[in-house]
PDB file of C-alpha atoms in Angstrom:
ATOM      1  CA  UNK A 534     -59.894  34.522 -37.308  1.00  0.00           C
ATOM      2  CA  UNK A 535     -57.254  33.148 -35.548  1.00  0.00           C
ATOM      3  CA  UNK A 536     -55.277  30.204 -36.650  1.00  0.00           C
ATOM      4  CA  UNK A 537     -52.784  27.907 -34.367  1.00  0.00           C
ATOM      5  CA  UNK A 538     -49.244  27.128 -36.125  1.00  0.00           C
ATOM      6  CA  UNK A 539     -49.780  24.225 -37.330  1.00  0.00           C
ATOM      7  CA  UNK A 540     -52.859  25.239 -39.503  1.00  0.00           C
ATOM      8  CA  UNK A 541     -51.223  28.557 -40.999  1.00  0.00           C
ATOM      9  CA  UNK A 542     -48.186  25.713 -41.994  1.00  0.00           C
ATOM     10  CA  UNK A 543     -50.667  24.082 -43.814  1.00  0.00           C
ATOM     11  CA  UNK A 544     -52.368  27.231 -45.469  1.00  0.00           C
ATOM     12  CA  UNK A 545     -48.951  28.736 -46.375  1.00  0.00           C
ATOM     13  CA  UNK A 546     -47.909  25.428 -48.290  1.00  0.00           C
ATOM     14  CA  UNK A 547     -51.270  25.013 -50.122  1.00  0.00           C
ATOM     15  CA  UNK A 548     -50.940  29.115 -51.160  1.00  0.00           C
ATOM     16  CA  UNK A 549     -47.316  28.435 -52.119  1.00  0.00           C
ATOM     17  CA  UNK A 550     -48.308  25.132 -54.123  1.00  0.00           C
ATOM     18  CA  UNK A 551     -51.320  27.014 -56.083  1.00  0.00           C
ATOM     19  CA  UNK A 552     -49.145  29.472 -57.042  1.00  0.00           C
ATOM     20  CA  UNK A 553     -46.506  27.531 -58.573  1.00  0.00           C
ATOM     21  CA  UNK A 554     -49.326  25.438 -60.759  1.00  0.00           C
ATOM     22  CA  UNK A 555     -50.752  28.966 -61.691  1.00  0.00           C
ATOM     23  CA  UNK A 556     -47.311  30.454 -62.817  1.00  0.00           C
ATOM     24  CA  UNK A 557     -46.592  27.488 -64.538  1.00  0.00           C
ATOM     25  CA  UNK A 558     -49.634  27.255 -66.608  1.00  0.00           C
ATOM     26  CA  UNK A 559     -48.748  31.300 -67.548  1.00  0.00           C
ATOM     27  CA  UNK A 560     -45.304  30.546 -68.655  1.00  0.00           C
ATOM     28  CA  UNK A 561     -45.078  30.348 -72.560  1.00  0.00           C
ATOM     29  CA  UNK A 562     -42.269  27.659 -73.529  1.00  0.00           C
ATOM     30  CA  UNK A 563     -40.136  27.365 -76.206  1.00  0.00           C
ATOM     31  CA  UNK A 564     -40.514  23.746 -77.981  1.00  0.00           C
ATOM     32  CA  UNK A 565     -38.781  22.100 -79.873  1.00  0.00           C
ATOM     33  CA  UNK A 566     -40.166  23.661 -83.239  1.00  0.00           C
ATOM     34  CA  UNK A 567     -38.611  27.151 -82.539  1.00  0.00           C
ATOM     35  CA  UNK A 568     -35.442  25.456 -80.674  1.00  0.00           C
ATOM     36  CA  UNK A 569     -34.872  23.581 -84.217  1.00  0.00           C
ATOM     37  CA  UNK A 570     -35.390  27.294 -85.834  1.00  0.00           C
ATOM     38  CA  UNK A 571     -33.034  28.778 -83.696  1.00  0.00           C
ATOM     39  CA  UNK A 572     -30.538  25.862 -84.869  1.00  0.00           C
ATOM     40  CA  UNK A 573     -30.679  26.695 -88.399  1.00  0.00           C
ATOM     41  CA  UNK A 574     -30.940  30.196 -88.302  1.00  0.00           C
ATOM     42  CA  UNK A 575     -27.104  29.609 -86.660  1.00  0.00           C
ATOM     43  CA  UNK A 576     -25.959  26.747 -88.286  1.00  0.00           C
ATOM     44  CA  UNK A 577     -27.485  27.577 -91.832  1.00  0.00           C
ATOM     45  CA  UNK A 578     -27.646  23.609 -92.364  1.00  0.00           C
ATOM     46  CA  UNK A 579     -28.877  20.500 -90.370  1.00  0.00           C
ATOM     47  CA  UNK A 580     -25.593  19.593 -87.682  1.00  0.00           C
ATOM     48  CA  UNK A 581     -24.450  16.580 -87.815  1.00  0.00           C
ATOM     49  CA  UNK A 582     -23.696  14.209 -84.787  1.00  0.00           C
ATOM     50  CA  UNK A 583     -19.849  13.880 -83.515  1.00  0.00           C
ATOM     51  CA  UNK A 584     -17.179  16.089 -82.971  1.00  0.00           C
ATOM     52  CA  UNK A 585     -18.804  17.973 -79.642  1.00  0.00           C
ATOM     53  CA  UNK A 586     -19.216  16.789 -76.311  1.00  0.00           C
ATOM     54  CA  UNK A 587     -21.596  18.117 -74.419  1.00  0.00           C
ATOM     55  CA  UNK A 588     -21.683  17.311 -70.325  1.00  0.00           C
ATOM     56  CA  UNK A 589     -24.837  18.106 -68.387  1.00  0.00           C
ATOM     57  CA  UNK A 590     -25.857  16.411 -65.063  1.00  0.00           C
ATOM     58  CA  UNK A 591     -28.264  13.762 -65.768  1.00  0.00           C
ATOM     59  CA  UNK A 592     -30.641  15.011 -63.066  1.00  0.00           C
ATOM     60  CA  UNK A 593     -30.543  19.016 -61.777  1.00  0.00           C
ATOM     61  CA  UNK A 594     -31.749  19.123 -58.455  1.00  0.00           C
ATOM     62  CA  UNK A 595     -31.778  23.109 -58.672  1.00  0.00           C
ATOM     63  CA  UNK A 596     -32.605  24.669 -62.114  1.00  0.00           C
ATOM     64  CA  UNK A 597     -31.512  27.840 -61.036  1.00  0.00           C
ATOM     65  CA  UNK A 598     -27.966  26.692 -61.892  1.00  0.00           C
ATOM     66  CA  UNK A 599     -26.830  23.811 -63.588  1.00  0.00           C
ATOM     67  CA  UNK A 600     -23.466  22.810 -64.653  1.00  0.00           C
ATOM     68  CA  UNK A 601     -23.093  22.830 -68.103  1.00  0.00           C
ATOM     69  CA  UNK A 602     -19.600  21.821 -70.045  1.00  0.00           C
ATOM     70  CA  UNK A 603     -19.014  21.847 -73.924  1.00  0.00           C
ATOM     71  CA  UNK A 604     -15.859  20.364 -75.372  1.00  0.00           C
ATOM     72  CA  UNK A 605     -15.031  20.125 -79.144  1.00  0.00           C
ATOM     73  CA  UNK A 606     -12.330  17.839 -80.732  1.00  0.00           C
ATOM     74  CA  UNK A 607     -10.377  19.967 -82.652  1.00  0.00           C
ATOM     75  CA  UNK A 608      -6.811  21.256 -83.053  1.00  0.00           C
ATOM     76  CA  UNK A 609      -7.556  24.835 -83.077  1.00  0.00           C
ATOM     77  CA  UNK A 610      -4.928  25.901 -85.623  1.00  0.00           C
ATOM     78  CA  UNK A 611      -5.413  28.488 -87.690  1.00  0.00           C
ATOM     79  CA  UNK A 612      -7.841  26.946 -90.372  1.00  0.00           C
ATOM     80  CA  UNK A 613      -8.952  24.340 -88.230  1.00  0.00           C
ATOM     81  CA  UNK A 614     -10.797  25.428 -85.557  1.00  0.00           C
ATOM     82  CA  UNK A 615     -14.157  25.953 -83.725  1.00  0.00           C
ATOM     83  CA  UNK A 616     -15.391  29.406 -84.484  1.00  0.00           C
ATOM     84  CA  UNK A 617     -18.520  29.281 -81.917  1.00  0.00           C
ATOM     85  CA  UNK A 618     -20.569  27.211 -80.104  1.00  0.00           C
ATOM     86  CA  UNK A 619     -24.226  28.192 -79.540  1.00  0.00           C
ATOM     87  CA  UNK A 620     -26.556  26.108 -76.226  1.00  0.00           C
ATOM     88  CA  UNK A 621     -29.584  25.545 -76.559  1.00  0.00           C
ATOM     89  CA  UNK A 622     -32.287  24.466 -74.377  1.00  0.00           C
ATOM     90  CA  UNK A 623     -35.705  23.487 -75.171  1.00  0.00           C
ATOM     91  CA  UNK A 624     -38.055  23.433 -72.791  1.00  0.00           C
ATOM     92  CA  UNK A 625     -37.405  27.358 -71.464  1.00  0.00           C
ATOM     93  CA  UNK A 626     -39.668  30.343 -72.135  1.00  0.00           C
ATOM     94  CA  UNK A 627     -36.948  31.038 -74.477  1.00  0.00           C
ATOM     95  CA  UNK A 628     -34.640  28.539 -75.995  1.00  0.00           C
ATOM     96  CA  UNK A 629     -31.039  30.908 -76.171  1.00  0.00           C
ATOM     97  CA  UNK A 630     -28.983  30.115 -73.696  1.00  0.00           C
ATOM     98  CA  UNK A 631     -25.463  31.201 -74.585  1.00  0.00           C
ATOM     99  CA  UNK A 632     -23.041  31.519 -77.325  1.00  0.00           C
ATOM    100  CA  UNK A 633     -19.228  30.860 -77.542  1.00  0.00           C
ATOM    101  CA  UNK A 634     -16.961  32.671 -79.891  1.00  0.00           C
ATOM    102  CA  UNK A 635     -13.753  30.929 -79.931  1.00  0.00           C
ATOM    103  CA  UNK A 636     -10.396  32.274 -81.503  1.00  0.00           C
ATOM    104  CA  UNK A 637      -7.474  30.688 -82.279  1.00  0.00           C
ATOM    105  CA  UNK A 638      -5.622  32.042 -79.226  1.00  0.00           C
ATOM    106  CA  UNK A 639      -8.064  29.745 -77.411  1.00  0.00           C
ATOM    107  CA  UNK A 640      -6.038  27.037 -77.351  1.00  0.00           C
ATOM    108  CA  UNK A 641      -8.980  23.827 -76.660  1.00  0.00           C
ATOM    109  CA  UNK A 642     -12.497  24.508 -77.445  1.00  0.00           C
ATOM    110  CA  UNK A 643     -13.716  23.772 -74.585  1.00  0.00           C
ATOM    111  CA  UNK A 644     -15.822  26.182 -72.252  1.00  0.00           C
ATOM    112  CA  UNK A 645     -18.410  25.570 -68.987  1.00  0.00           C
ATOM    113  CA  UNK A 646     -20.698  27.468 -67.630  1.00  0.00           C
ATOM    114  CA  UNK A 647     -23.624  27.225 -65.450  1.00  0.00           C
ATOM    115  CA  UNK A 648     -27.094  27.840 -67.105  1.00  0.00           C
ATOM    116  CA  UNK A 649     -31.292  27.979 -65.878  1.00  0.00           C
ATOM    117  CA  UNK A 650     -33.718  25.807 -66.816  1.00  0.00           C
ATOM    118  CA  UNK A 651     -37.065  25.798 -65.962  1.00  0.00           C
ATOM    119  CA  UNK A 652     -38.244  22.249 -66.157  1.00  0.00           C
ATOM    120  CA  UNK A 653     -37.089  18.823 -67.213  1.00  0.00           C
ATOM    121  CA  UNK A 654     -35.692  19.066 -71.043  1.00  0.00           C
ATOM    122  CA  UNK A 655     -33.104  18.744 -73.916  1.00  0.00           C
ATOM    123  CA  UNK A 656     -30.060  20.915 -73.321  1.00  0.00           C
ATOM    124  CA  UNK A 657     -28.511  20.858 -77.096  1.00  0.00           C
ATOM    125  CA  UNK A 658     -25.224  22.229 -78.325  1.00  0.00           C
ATOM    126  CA  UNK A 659     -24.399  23.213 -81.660  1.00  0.00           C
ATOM    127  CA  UNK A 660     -20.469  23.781 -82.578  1.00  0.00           C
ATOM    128  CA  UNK A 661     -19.434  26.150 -86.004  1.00  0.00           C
ATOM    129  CA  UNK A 662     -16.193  24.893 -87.479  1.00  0.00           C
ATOM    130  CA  UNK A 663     -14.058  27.226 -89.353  1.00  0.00           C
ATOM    131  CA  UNK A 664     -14.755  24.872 -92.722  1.00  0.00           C
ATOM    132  CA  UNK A 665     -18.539  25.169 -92.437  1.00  0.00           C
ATOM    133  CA  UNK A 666     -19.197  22.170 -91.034  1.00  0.00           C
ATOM    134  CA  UNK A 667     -21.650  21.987 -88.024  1.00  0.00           C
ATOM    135  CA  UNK A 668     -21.753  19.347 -85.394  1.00  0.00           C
ATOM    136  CA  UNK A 669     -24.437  19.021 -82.476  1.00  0.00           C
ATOM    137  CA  UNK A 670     -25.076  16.733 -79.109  1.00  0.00           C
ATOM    138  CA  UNK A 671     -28.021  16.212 -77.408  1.00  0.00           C
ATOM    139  CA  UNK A 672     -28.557  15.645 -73.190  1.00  0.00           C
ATOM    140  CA  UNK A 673     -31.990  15.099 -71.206  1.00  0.00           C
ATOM    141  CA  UNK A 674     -31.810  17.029 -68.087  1.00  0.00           C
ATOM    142  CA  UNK A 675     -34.634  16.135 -65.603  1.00  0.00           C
ATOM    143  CA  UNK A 676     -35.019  18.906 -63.459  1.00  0.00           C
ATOM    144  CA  UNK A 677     -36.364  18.357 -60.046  1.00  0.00           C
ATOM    145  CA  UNK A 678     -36.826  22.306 -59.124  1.00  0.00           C
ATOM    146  CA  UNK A 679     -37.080  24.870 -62.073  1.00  0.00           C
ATOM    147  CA  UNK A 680     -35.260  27.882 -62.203  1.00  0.00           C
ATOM    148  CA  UNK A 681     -37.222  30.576 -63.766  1.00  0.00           C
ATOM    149  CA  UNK A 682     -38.817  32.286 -60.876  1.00  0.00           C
ATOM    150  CA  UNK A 683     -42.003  32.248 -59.868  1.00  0.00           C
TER     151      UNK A 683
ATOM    152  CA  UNK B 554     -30.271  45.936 -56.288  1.00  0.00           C
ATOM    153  CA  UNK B 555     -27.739  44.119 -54.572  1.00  0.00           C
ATOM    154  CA  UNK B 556     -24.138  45.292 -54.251  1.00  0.00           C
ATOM    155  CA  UNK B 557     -22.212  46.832 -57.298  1.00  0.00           C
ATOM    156  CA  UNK B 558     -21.316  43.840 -59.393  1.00  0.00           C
ATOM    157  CA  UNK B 559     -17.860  42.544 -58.309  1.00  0.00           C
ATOM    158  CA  UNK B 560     -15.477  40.441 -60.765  1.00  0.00           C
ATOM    159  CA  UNK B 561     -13.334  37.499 -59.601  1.00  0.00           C
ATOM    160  CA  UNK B 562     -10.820  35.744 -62.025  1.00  0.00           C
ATOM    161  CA  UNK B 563      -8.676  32.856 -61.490  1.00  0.00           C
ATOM    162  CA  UNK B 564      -5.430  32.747 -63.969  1.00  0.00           C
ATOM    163  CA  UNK B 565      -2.457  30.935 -63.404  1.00  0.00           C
ATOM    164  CA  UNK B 566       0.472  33.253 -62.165  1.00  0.00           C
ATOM    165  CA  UNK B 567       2.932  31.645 -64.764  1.00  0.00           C
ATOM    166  CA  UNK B 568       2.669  29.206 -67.634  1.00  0.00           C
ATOM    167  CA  UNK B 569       5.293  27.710 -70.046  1.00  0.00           C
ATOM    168  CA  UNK B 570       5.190  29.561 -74.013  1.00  0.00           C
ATOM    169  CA  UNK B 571       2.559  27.857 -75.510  1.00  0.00           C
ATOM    170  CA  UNK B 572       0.836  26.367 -72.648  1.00  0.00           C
ATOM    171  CA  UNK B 573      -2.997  26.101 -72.591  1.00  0.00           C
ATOM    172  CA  UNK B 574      -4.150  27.652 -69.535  1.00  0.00           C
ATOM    173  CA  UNK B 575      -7.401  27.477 -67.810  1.00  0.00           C
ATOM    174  CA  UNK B 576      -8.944  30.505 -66.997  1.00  0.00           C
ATOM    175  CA  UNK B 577     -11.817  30.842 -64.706  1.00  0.00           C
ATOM    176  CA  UNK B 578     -14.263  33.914 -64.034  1.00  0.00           C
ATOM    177  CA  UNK B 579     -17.154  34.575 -62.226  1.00  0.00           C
ATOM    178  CA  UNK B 580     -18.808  38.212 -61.678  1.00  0.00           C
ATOM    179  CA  UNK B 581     -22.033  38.713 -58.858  1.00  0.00           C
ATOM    180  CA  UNK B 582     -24.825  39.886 -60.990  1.00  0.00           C
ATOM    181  CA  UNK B 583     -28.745  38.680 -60.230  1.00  0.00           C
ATOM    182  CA  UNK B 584     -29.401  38.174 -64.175  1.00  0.00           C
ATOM    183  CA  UNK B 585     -33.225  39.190 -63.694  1.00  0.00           C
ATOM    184  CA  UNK B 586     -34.407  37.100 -66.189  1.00  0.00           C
ATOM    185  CA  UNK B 587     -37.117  38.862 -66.907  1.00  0.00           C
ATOM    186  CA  UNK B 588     -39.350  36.379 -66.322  1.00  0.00           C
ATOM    187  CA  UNK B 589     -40.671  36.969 -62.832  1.00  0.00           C
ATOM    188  CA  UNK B 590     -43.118  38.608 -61.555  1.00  0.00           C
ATOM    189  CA  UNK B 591     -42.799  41.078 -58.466  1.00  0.00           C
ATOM    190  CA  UNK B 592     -45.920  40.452 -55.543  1.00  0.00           C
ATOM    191  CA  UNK B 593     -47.774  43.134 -57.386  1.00  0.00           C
ATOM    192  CA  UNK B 594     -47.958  41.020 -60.514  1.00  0.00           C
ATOM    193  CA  UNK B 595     -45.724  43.289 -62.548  1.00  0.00           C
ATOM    194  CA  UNK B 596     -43.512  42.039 -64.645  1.00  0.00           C
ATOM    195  CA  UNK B 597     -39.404  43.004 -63.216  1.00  0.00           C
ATOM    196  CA  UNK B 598     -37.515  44.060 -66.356  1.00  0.00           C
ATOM    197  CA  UNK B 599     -34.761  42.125 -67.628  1.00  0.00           C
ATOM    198  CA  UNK B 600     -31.652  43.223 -65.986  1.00  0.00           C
ATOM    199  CA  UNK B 601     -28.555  41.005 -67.128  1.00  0.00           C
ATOM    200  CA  UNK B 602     -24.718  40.898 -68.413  1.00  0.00           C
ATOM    201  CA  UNK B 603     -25.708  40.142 -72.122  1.00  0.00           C
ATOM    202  CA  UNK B 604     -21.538  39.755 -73.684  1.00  0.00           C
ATOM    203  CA  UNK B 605     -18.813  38.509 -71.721  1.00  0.00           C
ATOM    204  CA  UNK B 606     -15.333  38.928 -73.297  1.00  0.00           C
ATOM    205  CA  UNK B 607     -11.692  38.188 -72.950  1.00  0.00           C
ATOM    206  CA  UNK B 608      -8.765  39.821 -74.066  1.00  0.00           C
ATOM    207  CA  UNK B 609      -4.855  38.692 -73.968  1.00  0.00           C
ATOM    208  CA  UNK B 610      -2.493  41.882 -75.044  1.00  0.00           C
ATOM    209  CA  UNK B 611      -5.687  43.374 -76.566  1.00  0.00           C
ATOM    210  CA  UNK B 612      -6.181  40.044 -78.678  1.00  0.00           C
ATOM    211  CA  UNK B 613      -9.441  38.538 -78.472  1.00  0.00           C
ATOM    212  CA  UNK B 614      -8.994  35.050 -76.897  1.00  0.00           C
ATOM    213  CA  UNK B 615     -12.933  33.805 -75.891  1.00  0.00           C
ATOM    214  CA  UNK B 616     -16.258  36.133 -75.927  1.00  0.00           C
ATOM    215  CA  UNK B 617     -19.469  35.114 -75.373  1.00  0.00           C
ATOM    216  CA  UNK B 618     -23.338  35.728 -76.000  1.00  0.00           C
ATOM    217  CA  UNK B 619     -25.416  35.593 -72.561  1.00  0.00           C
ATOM    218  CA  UNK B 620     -28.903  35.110 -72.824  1.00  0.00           C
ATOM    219  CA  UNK B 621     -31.047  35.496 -69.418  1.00  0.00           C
ATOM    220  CA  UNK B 622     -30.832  31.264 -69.018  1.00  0.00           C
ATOM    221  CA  UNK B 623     -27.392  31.728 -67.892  1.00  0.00           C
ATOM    222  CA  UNK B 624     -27.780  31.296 -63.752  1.00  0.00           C
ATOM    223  CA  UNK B 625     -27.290  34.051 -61.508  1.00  0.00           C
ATOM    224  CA  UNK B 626     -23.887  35.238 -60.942  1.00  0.00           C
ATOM    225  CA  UNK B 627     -22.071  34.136 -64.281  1.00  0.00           C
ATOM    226  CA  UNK B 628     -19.670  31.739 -64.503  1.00  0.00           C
ATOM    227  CA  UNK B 629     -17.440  31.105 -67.636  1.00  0.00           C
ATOM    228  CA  UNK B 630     -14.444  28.697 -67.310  1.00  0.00           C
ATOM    229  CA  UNK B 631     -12.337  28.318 -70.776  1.00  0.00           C
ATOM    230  CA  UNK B 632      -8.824  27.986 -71.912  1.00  0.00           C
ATOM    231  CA  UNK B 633      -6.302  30.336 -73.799  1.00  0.00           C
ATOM    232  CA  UNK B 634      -3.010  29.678 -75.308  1.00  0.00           C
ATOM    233  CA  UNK B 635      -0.196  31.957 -73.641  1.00  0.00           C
ATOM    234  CA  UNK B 636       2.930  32.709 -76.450  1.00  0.00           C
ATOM    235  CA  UNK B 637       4.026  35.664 -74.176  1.00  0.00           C
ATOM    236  CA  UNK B 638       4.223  37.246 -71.191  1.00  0.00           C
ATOM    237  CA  UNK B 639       1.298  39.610 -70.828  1.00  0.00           C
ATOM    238  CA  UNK B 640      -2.206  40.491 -69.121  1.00  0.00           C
ATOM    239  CA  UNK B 641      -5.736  38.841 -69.483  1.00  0.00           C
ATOM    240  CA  UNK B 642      -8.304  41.849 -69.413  1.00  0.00           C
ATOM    241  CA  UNK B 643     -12.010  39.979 -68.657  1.00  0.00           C
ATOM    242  CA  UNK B 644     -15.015  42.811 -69.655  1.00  0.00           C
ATOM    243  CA  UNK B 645     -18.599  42.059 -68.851  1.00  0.00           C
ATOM    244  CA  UNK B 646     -21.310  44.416 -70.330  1.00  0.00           C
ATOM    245  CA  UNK B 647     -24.565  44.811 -68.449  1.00  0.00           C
ATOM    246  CA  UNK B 648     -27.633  45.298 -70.202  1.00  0.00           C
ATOM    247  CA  UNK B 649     -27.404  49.111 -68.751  1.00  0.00           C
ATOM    248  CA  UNK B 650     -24.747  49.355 -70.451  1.00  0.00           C
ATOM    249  CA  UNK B 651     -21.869  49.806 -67.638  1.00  0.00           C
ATOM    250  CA  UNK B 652     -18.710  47.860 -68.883  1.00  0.00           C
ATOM    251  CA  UNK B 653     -16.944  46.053 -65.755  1.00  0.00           C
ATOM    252  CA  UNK B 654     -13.327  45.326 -66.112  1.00  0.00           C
ATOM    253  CA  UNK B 655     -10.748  42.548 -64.460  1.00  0.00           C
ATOM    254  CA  UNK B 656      -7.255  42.548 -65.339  1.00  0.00           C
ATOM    255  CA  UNK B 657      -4.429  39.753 -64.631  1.00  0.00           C
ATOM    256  CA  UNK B 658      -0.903  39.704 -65.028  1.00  0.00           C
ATOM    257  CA  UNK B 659       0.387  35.720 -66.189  1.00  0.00           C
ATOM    258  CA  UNK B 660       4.619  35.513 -66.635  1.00  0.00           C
ATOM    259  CA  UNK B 661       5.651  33.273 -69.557  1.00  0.00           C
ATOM    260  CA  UNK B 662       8.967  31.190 -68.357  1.00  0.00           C
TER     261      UNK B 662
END
């Protein structure tokens, strides 16, 4: 069987195509349920809103790597301070993505990083202050290509 | 596997006592995810830097937890608070266990 250029073009994409849909469909994701797990299990308590700012580009062309920035308000003295800061995404197979430890020799808690993520979903970060208190913020990151292989 | 993993840090050369600095690193590493699959259908095992630490004269300034969702070739930019005159030392453990190291020398004025 012999096929001109144009029609193996066309094959290649159609192979390349199914396999994506077939990966996909394979690829066990996180959800929210466990991502909310994973929350508590770090934070011991529900966060609240405020405090932490977290950037994230509204849409990733590329989710092999996007650009994500955390930034706490805090004075970092001694007793107050951000002890860590754990991301969070979502809609991964699984939803760790990173944790911060912070010191006081830190100086600003503030901290980027650039992170995968296989599909369009909620990129959440959850800060630890040195008093107990927990904070969290919340970004939608459509993703255009996913990064998880396949 | 690609080329032994190589470290590059960016610290300021000097800073004024107490300045906040920003420190920026980045290390080549693939961080298989394990996730994929190779052509054969086999699954590649997982294969990344899992900590990330720094130190300022053997101080801990900023560490950090990797999970495979951090992108190829790891970047971490963060800030420390120089009192002194002394060295950053930047470690990066792979989950094979090698350590790699990165030093840098920053002058307090």
């Amino acid at each position: 069987m012999n096929f001109n250029r144009r029609q193996a073009l066309a094959l290649s994409a159609a192979a390349v195509a199914f396999a994506a849909t077939g990966l996909r469909a394979r690829t066990a994701l996180a959800g929210t349920e466990e991502t909310e797990k994973r929350i508590l299990d770090f934070a011991g308590k529900a966060p609240e809103s405020g405090k932490i700012t977290l950037t994230a580009p509204e849409i990733a062309e590329n989710g092999n790597t996007v650009p994500v920035s955390v930034k706490v308000d805090s004075a970092m003295s001694d007793d107050d301070r951000v002890v860590s800061v754990m991301i969070v995404a979502d809609g991964n197979p699984n939803p760790e993505v990173a944790t911060f430890h912070f010191t006081a020799l830190s100086g600003a808690a503030a901290a980027t990083t650039r992170i995968r993520l296989a599909q369009t979903q909620n990129v959440i970060a959850v800060a630890k202050m040195a008093d107990g208190s927990v904070f969290m913020d919340k970004k939608e990151v459509k993703v255009t290509i996913g990064g998880c292989g396949g | 596997m690609a080329a032994a993993p190589k470290p590059r840090v960016k610290v300021p050369k000097t800073a004024k006592a107490g300045e906040v600095v920003l420190l920026k690193t980045l290390i080549s590493h693939e961080m298989e995810s394990g996730q994929r699959k190779d052509k054969d259908g086999n699954t590649i095992p997982r294969k990344i830097i899992n900590k990330f630490s720094c130190e300022f004269n053997g101080e801990q300034v900023f560490s950090c937890d990797i999970d495979p969702a951090i992108s190829a070739n790891p970047y971490f930019e963060f800030s420390a608070k120089v009192n002194e005159s002394g060295a950053f030392k930047f470690s990066w453990v792979d989950d094979d266990g090698s350590v790699y190291t990165d030093e840098q020398k920053i002058e307090v004025k």
